[in-house]
Short mmCIF file of C-alpha atoms and ligand atoms in Angstrom, two decimals:
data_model
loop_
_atom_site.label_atom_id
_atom_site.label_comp_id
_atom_site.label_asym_id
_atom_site.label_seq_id
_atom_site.Cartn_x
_atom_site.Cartn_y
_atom_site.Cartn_z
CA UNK A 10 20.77 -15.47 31.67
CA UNK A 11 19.14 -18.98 31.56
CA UNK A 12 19.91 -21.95 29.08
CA UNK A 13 20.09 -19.82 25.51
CA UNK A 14 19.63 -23.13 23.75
CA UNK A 15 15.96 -22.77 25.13
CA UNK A 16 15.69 -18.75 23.60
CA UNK A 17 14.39 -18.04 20.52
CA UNK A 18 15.27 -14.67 18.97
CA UNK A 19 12.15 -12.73 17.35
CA UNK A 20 12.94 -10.44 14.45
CA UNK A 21 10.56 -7.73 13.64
CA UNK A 22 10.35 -6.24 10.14
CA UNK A 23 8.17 -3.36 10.89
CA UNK A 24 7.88 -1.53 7.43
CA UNK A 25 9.64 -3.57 4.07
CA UNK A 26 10.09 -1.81 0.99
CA UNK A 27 5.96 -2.84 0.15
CA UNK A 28 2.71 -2.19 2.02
CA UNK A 29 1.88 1.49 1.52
CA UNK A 30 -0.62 3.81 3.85
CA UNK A 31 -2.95 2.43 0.91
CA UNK A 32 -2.51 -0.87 1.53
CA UNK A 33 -2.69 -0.91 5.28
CA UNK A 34 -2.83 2.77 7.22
CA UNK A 35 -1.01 0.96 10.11
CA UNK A 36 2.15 0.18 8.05
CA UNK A 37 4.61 2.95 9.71
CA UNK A 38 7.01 4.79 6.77
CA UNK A 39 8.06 7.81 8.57
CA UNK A 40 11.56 7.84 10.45
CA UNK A 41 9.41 8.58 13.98
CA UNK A 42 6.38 6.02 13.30
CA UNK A 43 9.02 3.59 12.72
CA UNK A 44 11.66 4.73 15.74
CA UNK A 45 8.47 4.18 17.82
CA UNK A 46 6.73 0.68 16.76
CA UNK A 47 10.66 -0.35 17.12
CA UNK A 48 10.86 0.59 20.60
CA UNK A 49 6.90 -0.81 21.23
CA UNK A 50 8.00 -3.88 20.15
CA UNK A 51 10.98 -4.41 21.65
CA UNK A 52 8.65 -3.85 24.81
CA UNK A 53 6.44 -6.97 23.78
CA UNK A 54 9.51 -8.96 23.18
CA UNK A 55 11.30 -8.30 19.49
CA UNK A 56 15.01 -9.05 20.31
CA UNK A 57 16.06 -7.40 16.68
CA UNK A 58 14.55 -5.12 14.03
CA UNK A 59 15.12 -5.24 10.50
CA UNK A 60 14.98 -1.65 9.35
CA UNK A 61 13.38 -0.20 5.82
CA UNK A 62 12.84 3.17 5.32
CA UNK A 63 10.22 5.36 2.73
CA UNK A 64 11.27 8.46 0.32
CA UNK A 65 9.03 11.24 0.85
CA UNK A 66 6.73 9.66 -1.11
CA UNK A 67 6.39 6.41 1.29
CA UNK A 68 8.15 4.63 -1.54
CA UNK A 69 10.89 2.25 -0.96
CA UNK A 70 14.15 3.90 -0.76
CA UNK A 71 17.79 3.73 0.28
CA UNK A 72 17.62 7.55 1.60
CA UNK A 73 20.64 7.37 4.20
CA UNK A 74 18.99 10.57 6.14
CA UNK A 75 15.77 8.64 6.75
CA UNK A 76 17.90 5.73 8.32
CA UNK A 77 20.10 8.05 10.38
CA UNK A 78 17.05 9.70 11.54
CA UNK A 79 15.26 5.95 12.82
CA UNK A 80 18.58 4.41 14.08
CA UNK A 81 19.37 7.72 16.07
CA UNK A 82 15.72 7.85 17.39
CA UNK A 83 15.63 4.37 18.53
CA UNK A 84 19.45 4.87 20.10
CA UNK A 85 17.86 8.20 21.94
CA UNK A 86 15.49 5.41 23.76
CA UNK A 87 17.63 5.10 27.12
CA UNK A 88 16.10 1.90 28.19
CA UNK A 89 15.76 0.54 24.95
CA UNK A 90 18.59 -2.28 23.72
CA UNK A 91 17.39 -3.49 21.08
CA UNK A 92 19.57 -5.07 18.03
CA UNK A 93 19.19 -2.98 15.04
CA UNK A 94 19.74 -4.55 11.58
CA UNK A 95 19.49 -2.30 8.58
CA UNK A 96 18.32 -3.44 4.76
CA UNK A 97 21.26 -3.59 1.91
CA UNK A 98 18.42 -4.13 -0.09
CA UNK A 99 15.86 -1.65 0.55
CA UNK A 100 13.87 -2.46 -2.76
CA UNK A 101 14.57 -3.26 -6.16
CA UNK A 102 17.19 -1.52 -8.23
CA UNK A 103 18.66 0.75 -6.17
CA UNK A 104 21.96 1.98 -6.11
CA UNK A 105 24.68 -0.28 -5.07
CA UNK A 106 26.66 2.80 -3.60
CA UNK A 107 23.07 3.75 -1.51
CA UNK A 108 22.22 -0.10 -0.49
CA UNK A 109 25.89 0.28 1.38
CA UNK A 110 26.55 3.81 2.87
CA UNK A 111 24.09 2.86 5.65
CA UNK A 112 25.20 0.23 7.79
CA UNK A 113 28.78 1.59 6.40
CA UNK A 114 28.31 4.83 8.46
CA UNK A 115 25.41 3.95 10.89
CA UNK A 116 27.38 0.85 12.25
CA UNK A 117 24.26 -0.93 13.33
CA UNK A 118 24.96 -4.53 14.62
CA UNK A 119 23.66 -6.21 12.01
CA UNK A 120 22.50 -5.74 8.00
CA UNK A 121 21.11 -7.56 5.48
CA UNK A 122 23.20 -9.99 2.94
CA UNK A 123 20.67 -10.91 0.20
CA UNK A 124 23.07 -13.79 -1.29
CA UNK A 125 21.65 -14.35 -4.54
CA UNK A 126 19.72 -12.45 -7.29
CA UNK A 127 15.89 -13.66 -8.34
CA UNK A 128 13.12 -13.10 -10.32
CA UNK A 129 11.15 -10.64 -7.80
CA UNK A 130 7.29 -11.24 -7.87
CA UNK A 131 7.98 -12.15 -11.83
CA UNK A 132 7.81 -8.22 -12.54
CA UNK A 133 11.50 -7.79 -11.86
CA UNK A 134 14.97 -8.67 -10.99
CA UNK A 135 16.17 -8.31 -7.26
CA UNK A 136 19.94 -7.99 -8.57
CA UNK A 137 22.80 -9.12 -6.26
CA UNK A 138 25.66 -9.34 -8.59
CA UNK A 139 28.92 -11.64 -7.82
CA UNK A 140 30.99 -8.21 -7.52
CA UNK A 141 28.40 -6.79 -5.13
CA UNK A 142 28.11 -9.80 -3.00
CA UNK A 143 31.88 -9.72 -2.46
CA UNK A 144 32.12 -5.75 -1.75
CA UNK A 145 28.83 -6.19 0.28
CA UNK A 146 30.21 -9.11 2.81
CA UNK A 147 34.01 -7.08 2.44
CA UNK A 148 32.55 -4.03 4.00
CA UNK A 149 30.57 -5.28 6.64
CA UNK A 150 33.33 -7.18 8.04
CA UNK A 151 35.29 -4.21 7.96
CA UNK A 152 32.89 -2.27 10.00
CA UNK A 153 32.28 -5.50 11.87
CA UNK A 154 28.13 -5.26 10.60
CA UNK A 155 27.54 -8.87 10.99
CA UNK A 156 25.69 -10.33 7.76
CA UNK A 157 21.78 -11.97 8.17
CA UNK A 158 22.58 -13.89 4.88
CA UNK A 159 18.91 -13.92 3.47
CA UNK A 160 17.92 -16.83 1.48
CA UNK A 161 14.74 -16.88 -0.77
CA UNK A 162 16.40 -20.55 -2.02
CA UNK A 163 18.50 -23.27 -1.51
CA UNK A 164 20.73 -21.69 -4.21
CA UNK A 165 21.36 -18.62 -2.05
CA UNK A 166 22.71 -20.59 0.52
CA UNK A 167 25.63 -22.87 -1.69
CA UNK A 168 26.15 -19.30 -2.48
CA UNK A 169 26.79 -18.57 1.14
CA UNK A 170 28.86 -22.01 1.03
CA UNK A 171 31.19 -20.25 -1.57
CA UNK A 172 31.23 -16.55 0.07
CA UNK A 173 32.39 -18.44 3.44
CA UNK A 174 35.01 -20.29 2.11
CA UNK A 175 36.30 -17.41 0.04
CA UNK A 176 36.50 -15.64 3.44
CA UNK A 177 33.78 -12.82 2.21
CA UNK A 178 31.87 -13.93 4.77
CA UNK A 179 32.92 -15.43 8.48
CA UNK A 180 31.50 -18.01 10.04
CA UNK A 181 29.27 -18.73 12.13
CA UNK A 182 26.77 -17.34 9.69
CA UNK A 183 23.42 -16.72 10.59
CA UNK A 184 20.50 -17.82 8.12
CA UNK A 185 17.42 -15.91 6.88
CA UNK A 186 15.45 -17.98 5.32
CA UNK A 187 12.67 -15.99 3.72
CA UNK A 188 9.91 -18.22 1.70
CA UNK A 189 6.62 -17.90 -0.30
CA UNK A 190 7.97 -14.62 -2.25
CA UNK A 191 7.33 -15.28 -6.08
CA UNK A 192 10.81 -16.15 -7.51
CA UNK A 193 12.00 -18.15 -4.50
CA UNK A 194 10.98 -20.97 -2.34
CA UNK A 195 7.42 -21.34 -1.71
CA UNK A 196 6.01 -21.74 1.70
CA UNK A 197 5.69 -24.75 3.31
CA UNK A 198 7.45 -27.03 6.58
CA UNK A 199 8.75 -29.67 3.68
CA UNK A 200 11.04 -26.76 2.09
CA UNK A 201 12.08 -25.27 5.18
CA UNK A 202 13.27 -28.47 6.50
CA UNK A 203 15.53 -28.87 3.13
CA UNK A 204 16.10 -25.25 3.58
CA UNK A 205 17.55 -26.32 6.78
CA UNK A 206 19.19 -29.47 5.61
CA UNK A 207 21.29 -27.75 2.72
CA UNK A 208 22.43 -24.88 5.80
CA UNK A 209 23.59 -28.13 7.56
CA UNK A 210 25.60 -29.48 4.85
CA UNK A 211 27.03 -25.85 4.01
CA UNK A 212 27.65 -24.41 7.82
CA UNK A 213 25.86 -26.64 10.46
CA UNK A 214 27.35 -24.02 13.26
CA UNK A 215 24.90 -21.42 11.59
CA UNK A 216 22.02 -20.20 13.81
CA UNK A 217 18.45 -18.96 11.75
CA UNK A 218 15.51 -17.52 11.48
CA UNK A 219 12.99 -18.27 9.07
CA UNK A 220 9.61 -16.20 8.02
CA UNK A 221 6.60 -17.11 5.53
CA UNK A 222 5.01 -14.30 3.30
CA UNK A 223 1.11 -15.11 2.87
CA UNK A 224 -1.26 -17.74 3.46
CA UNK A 225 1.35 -19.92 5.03
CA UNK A 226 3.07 -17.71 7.43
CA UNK A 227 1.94 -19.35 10.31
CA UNK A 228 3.14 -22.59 9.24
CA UNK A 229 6.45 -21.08 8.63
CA UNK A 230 6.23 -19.54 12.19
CA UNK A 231 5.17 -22.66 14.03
CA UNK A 232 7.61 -25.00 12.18
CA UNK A 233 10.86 -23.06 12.79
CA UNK A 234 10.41 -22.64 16.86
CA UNK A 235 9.53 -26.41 16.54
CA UNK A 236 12.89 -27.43 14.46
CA UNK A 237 14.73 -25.06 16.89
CA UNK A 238 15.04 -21.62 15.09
CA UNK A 239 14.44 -18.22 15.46
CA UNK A 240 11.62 -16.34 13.66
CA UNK A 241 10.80 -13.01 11.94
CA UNK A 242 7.52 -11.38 11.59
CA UNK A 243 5.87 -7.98 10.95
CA UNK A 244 4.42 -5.97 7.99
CA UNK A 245 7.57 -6.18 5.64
CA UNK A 246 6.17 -9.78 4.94
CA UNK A 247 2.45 -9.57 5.87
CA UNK A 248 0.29 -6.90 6.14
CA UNK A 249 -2.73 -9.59 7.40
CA UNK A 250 -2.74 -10.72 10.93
CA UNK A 251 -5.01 -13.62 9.76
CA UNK A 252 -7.06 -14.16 6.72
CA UNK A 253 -9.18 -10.81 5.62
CA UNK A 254 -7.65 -9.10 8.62
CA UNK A 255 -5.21 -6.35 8.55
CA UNK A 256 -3.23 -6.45 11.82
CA UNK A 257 -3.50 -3.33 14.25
CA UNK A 258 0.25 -2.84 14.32
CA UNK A 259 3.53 -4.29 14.28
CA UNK A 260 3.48 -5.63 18.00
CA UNK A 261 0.31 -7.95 17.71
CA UNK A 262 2.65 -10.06 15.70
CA UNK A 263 5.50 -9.77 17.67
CA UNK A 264 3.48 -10.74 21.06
CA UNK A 265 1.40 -13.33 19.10
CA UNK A 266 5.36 -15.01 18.15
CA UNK A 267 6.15 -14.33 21.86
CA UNK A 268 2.74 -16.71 23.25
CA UNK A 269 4.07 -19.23 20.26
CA UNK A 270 7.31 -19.74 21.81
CA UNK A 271 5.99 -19.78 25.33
CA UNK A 272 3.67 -22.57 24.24
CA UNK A 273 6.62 -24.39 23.40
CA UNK A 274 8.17 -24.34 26.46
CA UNK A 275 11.03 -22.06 25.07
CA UNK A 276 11.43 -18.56 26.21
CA UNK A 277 12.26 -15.45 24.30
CA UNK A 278 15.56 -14.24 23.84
CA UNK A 279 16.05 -10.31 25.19
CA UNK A 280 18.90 -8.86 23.14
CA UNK A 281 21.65 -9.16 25.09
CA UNK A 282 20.90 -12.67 24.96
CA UNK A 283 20.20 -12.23 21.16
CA UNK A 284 23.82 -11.06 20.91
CA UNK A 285 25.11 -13.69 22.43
CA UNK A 286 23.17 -16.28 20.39
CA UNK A 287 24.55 -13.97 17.36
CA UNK A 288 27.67 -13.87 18.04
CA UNK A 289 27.61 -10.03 17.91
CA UNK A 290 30.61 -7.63 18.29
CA UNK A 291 33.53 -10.33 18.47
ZN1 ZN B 5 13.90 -6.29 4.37
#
């Protein structure tokens, strides 16, 4: 299995609760476009993917058929290991009841923990109450769903601080760090470096990932496999695969993440090494 201090875990977000046919006609939003641009890129090299799913109407959802429908078409793909991790969030205002039922009944081997509520895009509020937070992080350690605490700002992880030592959440945690959405952190190697720093105070046997919506993505991207983290890319948090062009599909950023890493030296991390990294299923 090789030195995993050397592996670098990508995350791909193929779909997000955003980008419409509209916006990009590559975005996939039905349960088979995104079963199969999971599985194609887990062939260029995505260790875990962070599943959203569409209403009929390609609008972001919590529709628990749609999810059973990708996670059992990706789990139909014999050959195909990847780590699934399933939204709590799936967009704003949804049902607290609908965020939960499913990674409750799916069991994938990871979900989102968004641990905080913001200001989303200052049109609305991304709401992630105290008594949701501590049902949330209850039930996924009951179904032993292990929590990608996702962190738009330092705030949101002293939050994580508090969850942990409350025993809502178990250690080691693993860190999200998502930056440059309006309402959180912006963008930029200074922040994620203090992003990093507060995680070390809080929980320095956390592992993370970190991604960058926008113009500074890249930044984001290079910066994290140079401080030693993991990385998550894909249309959820940009649609562009650089300025003024709209990327083909999900698995141009997956392999460009891949060359990144190489560059570095580092290797990427298959998921069974991913798990083990994680910490998944003990
Ligand atoms: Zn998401």
């Amino acid at each position: 299995m090789g030195e995993l201090k050397n592996k670098r875990i990508i995350t791909v977000a193929t779909t997000g609760a955003w980008p419409t046919k509209e916006n990009t006609p590559n975005v996939p939003i039905e349960p088979d476009e995104i079963a199969e641009e999971v599985y194609n890129c887990w062939k260029e090299g995505a260790a875990v993917a962070h599943i959203h799913v569409r209403n009929d109407e390609g609008k972001a959802a919590m529709d628990f058929s749609k999810f059973e429908k990708v996670v059992s078409l990706v789990r139909a793909k014999e050959d195909c290991d990847i780590i699934l991790n399933l939204t709590t969030s799936g967009g704003i205002g949804l049902k607290e009841d609908d965020r939960i039922k499913p990674f409750h009944e799916l069991k994938p081997e990871m979900a989102s923990y968004d641990c905080g509520t913001m200001n989303w895009l200052h049109t609305s509020v991304f709401e992630n109450n105290p008594a949701f937070l501590e049902r949330l992080g209850t039930l996924m350690q009951e179904v032993n769903v292990k929590p990608e605490v996702e962190v738009f700002d330092p705030g949101m992880i002293y939050n994580a601080q508090y969850y942990l030592k409350k025993g809502i959440l178990k250690g080691p945690l693993h860190f999200q760090f998502c930056m440059g959405c309006a309402g959180g952190i912006a963008a930029s190697t200074k922040n994620l470096v203090f992003m990093h720093d507060c995680m070390m105070e809080v929980a320095p046997d956390s592992t993370w990932s970190a991604f960058g919506v926008g113009a500074r993505a890249m930044e984001i991207l290079y910066a994290a496999v140079a401080m030693g983290g993991n990385v998550r890319v894909g249309m959820e948090d940009n649609v562009l695969y650089k300025k003024g062009v709209i990327a083909e599909n999900n698995m141009v950023f997956v392999a460009r993440a891949k060359r990144i890493i190489e560059e570095f030296g580092l290797e990427t991390a298959t998921p069974a090494e991913a798990r083990e990294i994680l910490g998944l299923g003990q």
